[in-house]
Coordinates of C-alpha atoms (C1' of nucleotides) in Angstrom, one line a residue:
Chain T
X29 CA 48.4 10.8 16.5
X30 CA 49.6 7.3 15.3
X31 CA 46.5 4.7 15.9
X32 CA 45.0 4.0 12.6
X33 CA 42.1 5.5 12.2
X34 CA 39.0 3.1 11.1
X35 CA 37.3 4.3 8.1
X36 CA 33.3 4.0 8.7
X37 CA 30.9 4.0 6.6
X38 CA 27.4 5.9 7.4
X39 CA 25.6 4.4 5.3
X40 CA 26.6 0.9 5.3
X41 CA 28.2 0.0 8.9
X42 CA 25.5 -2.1 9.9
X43 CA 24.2 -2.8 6.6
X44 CA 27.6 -4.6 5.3
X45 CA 29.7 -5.0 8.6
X46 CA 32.7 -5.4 5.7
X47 CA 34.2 -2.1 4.8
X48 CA 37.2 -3.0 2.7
X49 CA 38.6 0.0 0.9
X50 CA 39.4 -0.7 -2.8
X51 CA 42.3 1.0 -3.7
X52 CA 44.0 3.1 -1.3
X53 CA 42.8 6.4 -3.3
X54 CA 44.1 6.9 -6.9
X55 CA 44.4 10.8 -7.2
X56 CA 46.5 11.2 -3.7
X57 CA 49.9 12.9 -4.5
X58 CA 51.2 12.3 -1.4
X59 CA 49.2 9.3 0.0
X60 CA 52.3 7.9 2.3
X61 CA 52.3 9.9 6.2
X62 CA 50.7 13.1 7.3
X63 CA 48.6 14.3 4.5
X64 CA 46.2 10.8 4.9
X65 CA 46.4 11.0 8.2
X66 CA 45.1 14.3 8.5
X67 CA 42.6 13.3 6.1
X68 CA 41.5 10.5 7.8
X69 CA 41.2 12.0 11.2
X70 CA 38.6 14.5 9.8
X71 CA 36.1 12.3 8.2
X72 CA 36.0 10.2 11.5
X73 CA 35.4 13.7 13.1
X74 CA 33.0 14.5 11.3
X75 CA 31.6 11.4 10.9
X76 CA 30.8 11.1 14.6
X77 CA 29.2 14.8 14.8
X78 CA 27.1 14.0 12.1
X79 CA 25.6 11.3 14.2
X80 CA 26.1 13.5 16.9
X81 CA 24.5 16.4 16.4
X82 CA 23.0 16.3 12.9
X83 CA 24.2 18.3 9.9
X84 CA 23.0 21.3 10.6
X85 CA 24.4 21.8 14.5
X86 CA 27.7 20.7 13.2
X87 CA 30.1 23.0 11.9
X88 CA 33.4 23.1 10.2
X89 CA 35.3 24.8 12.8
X90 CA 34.2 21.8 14.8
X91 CA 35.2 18.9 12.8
X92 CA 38.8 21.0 12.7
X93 CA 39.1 21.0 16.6
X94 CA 38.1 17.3 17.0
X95 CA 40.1 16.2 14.5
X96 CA 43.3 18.3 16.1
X97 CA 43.9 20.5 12.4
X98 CA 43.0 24.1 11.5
X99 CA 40.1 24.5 9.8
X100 CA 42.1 26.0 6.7
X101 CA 42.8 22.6 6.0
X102 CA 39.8 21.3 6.2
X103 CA 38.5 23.9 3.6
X104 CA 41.2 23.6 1.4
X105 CA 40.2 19.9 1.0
X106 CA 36.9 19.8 1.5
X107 CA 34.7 23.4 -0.3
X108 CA 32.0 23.0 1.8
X109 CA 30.5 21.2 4.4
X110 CA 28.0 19.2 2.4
X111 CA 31.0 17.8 0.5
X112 CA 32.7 16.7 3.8
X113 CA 29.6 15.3 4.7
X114 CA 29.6 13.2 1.7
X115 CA 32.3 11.8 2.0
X116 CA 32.7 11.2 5.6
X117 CA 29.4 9.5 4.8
X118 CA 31.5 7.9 2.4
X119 CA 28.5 7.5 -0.4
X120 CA 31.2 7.0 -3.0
X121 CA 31.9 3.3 -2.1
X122 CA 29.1 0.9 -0.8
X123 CA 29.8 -2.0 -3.2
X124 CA 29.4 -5.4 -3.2
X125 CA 27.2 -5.4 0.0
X126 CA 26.1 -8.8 1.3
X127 CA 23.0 -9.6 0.3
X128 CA 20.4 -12.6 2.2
X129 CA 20.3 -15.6 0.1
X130 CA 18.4 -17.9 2.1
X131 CA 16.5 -19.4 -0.9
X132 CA 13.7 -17.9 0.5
X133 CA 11.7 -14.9 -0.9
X134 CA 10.1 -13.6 2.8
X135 CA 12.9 -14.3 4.7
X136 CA 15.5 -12.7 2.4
X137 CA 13.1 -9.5 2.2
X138 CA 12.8 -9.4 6.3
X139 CA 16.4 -9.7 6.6
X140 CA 17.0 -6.9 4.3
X141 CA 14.0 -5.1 5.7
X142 CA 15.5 -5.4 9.3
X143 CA 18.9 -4.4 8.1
X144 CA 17.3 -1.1 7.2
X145 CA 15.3 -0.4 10.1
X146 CA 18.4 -1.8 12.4
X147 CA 20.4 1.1 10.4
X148 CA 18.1 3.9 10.7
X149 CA 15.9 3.0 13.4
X150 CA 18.4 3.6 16.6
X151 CA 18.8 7.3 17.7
X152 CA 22.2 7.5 16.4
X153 CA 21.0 5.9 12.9
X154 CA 18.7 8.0 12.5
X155 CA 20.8 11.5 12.5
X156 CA 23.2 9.8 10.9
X157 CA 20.9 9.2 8.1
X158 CA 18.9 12.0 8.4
X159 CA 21.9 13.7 7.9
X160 CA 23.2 12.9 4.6
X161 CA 19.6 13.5 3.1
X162 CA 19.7 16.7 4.5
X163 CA 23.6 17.4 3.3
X164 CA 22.4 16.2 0.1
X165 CA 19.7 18.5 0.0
X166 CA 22.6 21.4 -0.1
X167 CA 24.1 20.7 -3.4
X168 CA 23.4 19.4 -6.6
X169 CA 26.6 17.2 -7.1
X170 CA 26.1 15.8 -4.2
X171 CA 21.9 14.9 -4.6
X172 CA 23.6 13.0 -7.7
X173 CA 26.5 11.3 -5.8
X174 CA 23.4 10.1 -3.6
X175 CA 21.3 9.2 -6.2
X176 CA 23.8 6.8 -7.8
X177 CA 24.6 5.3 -4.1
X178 CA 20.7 4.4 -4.1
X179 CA 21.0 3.4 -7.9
X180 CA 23.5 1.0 -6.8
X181 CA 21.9 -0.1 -3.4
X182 CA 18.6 -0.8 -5.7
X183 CA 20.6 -2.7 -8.5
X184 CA 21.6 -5.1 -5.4
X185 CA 18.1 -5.5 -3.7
X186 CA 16.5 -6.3 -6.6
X187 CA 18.8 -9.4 -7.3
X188 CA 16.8 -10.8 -3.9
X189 CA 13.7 -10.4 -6.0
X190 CA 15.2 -11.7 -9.3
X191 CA 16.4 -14.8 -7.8
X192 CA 12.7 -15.2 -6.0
X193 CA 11.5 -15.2 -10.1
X194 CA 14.0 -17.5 -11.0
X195 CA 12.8 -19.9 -8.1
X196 CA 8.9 -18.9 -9.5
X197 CA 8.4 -17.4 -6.5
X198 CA 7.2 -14.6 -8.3
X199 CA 5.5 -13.9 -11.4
X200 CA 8.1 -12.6 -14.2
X201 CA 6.5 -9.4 -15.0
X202 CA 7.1 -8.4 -11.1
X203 CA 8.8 -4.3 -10.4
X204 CA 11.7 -5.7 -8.6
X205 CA 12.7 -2.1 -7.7
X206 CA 9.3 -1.0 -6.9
X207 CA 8.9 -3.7 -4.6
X208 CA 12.1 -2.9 -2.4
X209 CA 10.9 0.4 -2.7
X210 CA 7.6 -0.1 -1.2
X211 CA 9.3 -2.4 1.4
X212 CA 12.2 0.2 2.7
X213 CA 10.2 3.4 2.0
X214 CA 8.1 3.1 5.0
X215 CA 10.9 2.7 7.3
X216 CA 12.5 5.9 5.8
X217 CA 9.2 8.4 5.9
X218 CA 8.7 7.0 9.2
X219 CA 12.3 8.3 9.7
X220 CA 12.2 11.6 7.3
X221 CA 8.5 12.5 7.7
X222 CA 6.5 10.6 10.2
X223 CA 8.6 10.0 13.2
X224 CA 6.6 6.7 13.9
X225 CA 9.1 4.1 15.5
X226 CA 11.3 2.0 13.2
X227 CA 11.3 -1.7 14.2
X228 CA 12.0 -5.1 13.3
X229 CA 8.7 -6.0 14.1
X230 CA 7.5 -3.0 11.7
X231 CA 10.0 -4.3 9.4
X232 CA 8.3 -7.5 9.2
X233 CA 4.9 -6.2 9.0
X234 CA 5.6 -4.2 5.9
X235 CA 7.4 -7.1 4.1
X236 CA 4.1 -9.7 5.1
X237 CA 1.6 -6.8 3.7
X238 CA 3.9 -6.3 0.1
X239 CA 3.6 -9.9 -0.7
X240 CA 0.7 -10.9 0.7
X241 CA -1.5 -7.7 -0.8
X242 CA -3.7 -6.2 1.3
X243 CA -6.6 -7.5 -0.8
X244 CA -8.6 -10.2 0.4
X245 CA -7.3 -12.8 -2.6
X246 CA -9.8 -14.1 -5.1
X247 CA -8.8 -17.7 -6.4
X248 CA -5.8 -17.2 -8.8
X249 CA -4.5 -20.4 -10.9
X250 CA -1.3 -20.4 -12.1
Chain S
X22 CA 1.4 47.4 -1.5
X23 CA -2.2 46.7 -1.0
X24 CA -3.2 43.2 -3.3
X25 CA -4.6 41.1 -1.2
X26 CA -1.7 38.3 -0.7
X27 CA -3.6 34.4 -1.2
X28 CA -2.0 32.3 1.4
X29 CA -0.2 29.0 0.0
X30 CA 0.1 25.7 1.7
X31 CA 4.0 24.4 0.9
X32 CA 2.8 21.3 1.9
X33 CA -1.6 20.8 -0.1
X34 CA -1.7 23.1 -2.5
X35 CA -2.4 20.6 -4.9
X36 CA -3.3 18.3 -2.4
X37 CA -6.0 20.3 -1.0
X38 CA -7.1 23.2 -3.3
X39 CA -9.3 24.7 -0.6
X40 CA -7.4 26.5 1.3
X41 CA -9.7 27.9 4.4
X42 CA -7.7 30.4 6.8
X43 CA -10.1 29.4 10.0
X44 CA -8.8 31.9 12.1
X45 CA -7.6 35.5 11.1
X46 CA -4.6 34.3 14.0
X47 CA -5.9 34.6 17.5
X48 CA -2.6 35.2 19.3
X49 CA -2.2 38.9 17.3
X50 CA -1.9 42.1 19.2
X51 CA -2.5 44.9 15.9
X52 CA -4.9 42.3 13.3
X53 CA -5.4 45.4 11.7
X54 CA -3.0 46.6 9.3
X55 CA 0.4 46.6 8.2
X56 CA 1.3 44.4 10.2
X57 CA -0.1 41.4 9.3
X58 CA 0.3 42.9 6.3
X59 CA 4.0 42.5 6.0
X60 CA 3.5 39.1 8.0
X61 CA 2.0 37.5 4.9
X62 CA 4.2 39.5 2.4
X63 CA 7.3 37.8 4.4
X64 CA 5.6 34.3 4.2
X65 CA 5.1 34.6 0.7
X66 CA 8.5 35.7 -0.1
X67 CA 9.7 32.6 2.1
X68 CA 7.3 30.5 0.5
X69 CA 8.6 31.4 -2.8
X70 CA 12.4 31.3 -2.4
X71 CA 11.7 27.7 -0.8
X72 CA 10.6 26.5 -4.1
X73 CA 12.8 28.5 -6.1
X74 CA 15.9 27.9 -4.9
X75 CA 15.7 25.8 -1.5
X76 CA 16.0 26.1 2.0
X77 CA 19.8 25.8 1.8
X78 CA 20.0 28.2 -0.3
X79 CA 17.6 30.8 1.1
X80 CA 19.0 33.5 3.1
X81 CA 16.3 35.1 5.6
X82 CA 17.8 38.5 4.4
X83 CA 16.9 37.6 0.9
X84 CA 13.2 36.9 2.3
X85 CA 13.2 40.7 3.8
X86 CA 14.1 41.7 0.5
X87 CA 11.6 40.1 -1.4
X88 CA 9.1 41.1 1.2
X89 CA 10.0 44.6 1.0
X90 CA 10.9 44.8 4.5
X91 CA 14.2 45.3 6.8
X92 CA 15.5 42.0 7.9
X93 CA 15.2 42.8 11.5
X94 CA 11.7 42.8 11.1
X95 CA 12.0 39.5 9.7
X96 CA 14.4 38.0 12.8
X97 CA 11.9 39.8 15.6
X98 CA 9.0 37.8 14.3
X99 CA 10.8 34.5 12.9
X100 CA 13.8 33.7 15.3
X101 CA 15.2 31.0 13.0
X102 CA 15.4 30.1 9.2
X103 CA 13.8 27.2 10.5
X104 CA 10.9 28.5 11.6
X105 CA 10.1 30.9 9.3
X106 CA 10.1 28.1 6.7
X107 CA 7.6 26.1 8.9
X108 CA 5.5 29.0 9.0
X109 CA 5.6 29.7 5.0
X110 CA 5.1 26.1 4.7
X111 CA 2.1 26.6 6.9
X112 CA 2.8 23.0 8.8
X113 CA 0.2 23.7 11.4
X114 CA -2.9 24.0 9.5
X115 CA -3.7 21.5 6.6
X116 CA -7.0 20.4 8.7
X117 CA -9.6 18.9 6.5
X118 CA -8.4 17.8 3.5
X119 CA -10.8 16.6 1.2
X120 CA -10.3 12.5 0.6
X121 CA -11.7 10.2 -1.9
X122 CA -14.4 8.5 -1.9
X123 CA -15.7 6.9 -4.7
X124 CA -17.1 3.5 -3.2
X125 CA -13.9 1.7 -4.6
X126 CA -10.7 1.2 -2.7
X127 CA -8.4 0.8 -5.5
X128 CA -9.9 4.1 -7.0
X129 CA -9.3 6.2 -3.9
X130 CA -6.0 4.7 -3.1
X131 CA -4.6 5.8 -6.6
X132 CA -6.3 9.1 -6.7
X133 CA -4.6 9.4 -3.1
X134 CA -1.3 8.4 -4.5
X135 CA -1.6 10.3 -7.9
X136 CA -2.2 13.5 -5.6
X137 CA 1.4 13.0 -3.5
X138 CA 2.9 12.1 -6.8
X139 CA 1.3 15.7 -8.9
X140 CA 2.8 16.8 -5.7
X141 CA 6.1 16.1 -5.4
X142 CA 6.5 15.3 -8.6
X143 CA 7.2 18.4 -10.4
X144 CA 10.2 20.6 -10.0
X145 CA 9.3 23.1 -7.9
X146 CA 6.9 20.9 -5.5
X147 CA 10.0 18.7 -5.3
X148 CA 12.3 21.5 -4.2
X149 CA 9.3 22.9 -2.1
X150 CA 9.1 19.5 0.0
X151 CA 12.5 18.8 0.5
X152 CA 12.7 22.0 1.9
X153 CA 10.3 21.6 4.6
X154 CA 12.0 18.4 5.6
X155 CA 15.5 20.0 5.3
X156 CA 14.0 22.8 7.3
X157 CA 12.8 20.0 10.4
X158 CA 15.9 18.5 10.3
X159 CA 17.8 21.8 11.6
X160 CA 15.2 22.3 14.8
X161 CA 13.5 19.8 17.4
X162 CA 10.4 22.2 17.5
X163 CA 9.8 22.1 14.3
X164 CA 10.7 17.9 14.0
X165 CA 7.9 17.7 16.5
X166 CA 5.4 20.0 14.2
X167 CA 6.6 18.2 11.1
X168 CA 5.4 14.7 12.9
X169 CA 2.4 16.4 14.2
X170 CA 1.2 17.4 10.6
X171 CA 2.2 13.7 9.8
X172 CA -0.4 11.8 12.0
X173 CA -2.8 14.6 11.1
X174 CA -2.6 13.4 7.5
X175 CA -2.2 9.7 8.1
X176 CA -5.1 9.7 10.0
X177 CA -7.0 11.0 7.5
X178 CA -5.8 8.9 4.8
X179 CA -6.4 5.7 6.8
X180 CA -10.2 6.4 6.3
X181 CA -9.8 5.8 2.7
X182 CA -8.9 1.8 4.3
X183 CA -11.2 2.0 6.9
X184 CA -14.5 3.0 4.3
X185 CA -12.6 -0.2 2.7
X186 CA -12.5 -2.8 5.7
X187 CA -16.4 -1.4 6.3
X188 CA -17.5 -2.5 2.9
X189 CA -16.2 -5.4 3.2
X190 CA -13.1 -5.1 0.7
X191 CA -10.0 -5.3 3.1
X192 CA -9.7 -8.0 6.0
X193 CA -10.6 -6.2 9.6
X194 CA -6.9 -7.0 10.3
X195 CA -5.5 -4.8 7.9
X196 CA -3.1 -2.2 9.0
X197 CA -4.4 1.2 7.6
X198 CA -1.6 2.7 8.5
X199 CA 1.5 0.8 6.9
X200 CA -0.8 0.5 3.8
X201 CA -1.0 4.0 3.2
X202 CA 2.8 4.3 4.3
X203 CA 3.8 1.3 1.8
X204 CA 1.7 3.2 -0.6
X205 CA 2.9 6.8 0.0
X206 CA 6.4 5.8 0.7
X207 CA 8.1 4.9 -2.5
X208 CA 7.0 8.4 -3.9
X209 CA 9.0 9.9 -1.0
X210 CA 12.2 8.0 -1.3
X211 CA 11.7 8.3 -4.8
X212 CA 12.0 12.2 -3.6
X213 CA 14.6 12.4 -0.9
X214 CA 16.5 9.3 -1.8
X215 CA 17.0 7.7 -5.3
X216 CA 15.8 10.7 -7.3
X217 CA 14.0 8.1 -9.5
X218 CA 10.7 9.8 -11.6
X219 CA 7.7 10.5 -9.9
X220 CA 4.9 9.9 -11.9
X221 CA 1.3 9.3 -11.7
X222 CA 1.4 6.2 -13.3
X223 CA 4.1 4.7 -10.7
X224 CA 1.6 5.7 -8.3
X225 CA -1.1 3.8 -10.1
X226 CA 1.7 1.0 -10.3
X227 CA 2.1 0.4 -6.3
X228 CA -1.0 1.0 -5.3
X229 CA -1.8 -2.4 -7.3
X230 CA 1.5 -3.8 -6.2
X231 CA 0.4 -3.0 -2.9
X232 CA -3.0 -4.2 -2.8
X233 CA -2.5 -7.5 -4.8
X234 CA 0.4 -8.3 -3.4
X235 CA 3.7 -9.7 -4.9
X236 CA 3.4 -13.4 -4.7
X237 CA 2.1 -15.3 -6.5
X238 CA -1.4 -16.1 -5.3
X239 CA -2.5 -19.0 -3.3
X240 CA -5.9 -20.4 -2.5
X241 CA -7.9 -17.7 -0.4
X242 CA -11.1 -18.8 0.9
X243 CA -13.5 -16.3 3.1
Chain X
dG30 C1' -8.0 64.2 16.5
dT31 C1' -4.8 62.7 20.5
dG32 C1' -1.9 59.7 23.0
dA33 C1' -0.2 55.1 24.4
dA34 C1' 1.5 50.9 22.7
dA35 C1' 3.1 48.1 19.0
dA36 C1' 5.7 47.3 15.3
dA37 C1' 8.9 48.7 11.5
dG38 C1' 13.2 51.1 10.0
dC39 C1' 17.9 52.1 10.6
dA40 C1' 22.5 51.9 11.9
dA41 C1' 25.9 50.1 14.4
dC42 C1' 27.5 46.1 16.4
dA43 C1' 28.8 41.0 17.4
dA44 C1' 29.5 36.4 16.0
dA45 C1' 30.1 32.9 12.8
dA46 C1' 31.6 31.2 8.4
dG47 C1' 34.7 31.2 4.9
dT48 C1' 39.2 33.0 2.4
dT49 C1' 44.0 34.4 1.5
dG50 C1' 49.0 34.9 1.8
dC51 C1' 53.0 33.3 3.9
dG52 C1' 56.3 30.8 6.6
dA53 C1' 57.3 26.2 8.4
dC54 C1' 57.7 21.6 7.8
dA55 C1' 57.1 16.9 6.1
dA56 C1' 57.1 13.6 2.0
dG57 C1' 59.0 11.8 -1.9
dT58 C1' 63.1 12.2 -5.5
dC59 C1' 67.7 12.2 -6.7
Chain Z
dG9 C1' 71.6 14.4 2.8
dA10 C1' 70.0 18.2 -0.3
dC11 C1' 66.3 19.7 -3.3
dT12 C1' 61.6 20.1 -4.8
dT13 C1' 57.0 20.2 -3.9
dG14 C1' 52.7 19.3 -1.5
dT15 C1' 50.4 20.2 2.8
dC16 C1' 49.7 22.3 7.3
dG17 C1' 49.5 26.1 10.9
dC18 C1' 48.8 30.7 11.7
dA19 C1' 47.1 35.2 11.5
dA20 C1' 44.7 38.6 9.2
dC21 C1' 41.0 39.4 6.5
dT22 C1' 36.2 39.4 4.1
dT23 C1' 31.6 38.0 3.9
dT24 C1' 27.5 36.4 5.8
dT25 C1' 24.5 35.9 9.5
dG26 C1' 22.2 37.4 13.5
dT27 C1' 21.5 41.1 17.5
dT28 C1' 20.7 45.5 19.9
dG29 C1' 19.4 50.2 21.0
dC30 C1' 17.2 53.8 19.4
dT31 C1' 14.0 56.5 16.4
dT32 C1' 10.1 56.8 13.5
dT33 C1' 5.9 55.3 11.9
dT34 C1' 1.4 53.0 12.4
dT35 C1' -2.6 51.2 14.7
dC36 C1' -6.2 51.4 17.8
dA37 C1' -8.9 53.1 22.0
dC38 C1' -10.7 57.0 23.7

DNA sequence: GTGAAAAAGCAACAAAAGTTGCGACAAGTC
DNA sequence: GACTTGTCGCAACTTTTGTTGCTTTTTCAC
């Protein structure tokens, strides 16, 4: 086993088609031949049977086979499968995303919009993301690892809607983050509760009725 | 063991506080006695170890236990964890809750959202609904009853926007259905995703986001 | 009440998940 | 190249989870 092995990112594949990785892991002791190999070859084993077949049809013993290792090895480095998860998910990373600057407000919010329905909305997306929510679920450090993956997605969607201010698109007392919020939300409880389809053309939709307001508009001056 | 055991809904408890059993169960051979007597002490015990301490982390021998029951018992009726959960959570009923209607759209709309957020809000209702989406994640039947309970209560909701369009307050164009999703949906991400508060007054929040809109207003004439 | 049928209890079993100790070997150090 | 140490493979083990056959208890129809 000598090809190099691809790190992907679950979250983020589609999302940010760049994937560089930082620094080539601080805490490694022995970060030079078989020991990151091995490591590598898991988390793209289990990466793929977490789109695959979900977290919960996946097991460790699994991940071992495909990954050609014995499944001690994965435990050692990994104490459970909701922490393999994680980080074959990889929800430690997912900086500096690329975010739409078109100049425009609508357009920037549909092409994040569509980014997010793009990465959740295909069958494969979808387990893959239904997956870490459901890993996540499992234990409490890693519901806060995900939290501060969303924290830090947020932080980086609301600059779409700051910049929109700074234009005067908006008004200044506008929720950035309750805006993307009620903009991707839809697309995920479609995903997590609703099973409604997940399209660009939904995408759209929900970004048109956030700005717009469903309300039929009174005469506002500004 | 002879108290009469109150049924609980996982998922309207607070949502709906009536709580009408149509049926005493059609399907049952022996109605009678202990056996639907230990049926509902099992449900119970499931439904209480969901909220206390998660799906993951519910064993279905612990639910025999807390029923007072042997846990074949338990694996004869329920086959899966899975199902057993759906059951406690009692995903097929939750017919004919009661929806606002107080002649104002922006009223009902926030007592609409107020109720998911009293209800997902607190700790055990959060751990409670997680569960049952953790719980659909792990088997297709259940996915499919999960989605089924879904449109159930999306329908019901988009009356609340219908009564609206009737009276004259929403455009006939409006989408009911991505209104009460944009509405309903940051509360749920808010749950499964960023683990950001869940309040009523967020609720309050984006329902006025949602209904004014973001932008800053133009000239509307009707 | 009595008997047939249903459902629960019990124990023993089977399968899956997770752990431990040890020998082998590969990686980095001198 | 020899030494030290981290990591892997392997086998044996424990624990947890789920199953099966059989017995006992309970319900319900008569």
């Amino acid at each position: 086993m000598h090809q190099e092995i691809t790190k992907r990112n679950l979250f983020c594949d589609n999302v940010a088609r760049v994937m560089t990785k930082p620094e080539p892991r601080v805490g490694e002791k022995r970060p030079g031949g078989r020991a990151e190999r091995v490591r590598l070859s898991v988390l793209q084993a289990a990466s793929e049977l977490l789109t695959e077949v979900g977290y919960d049809k996946m097991s460790v013993e699994d991940v071992a086979a495909r990954a050609g290792v014995h499944k001690t090895t994965v435990y050692r480095r990994w104490p459970t499968k909701a922490d393999l998860s994680a980080d074959a998910a990889d929800l430690h990373v997912a900086e500096a995303i690329p975010m739409p600057d078109t100049g425009d407000l609508v357009e920037d919010l549909k092409l994040l919009a569509r980014d997010v329905a793009k990465n959740i909305g295909t069958e494969h997306g979808a387990r893959r993301s239904r997956s870490i929510v459901v890993a996540a679920a499992a234990s409490d450090d890693l519901t806060v690892a995900m939290h501060q993956f969303w924290a830090r997605r947020l932080a980086l969607s609301t600059a779409v809607v700051e910049r929109a201010i700074e234009r005067g698109e908006l008004c200044e007392s506008t929720n950035a983050k309750l805006l993307i919020e009620a903009i991707i939300g839809p697309l995920w409880i479609r995903l997590l509760l609703t099973g409604e389809p997940i399209t660009e053309e939904v995408a759209d939709e929900i970004v048109d009725l956030v700005i717009s307001g469903a309300k039929l508009h009174e005469v506002h001056t500004h």
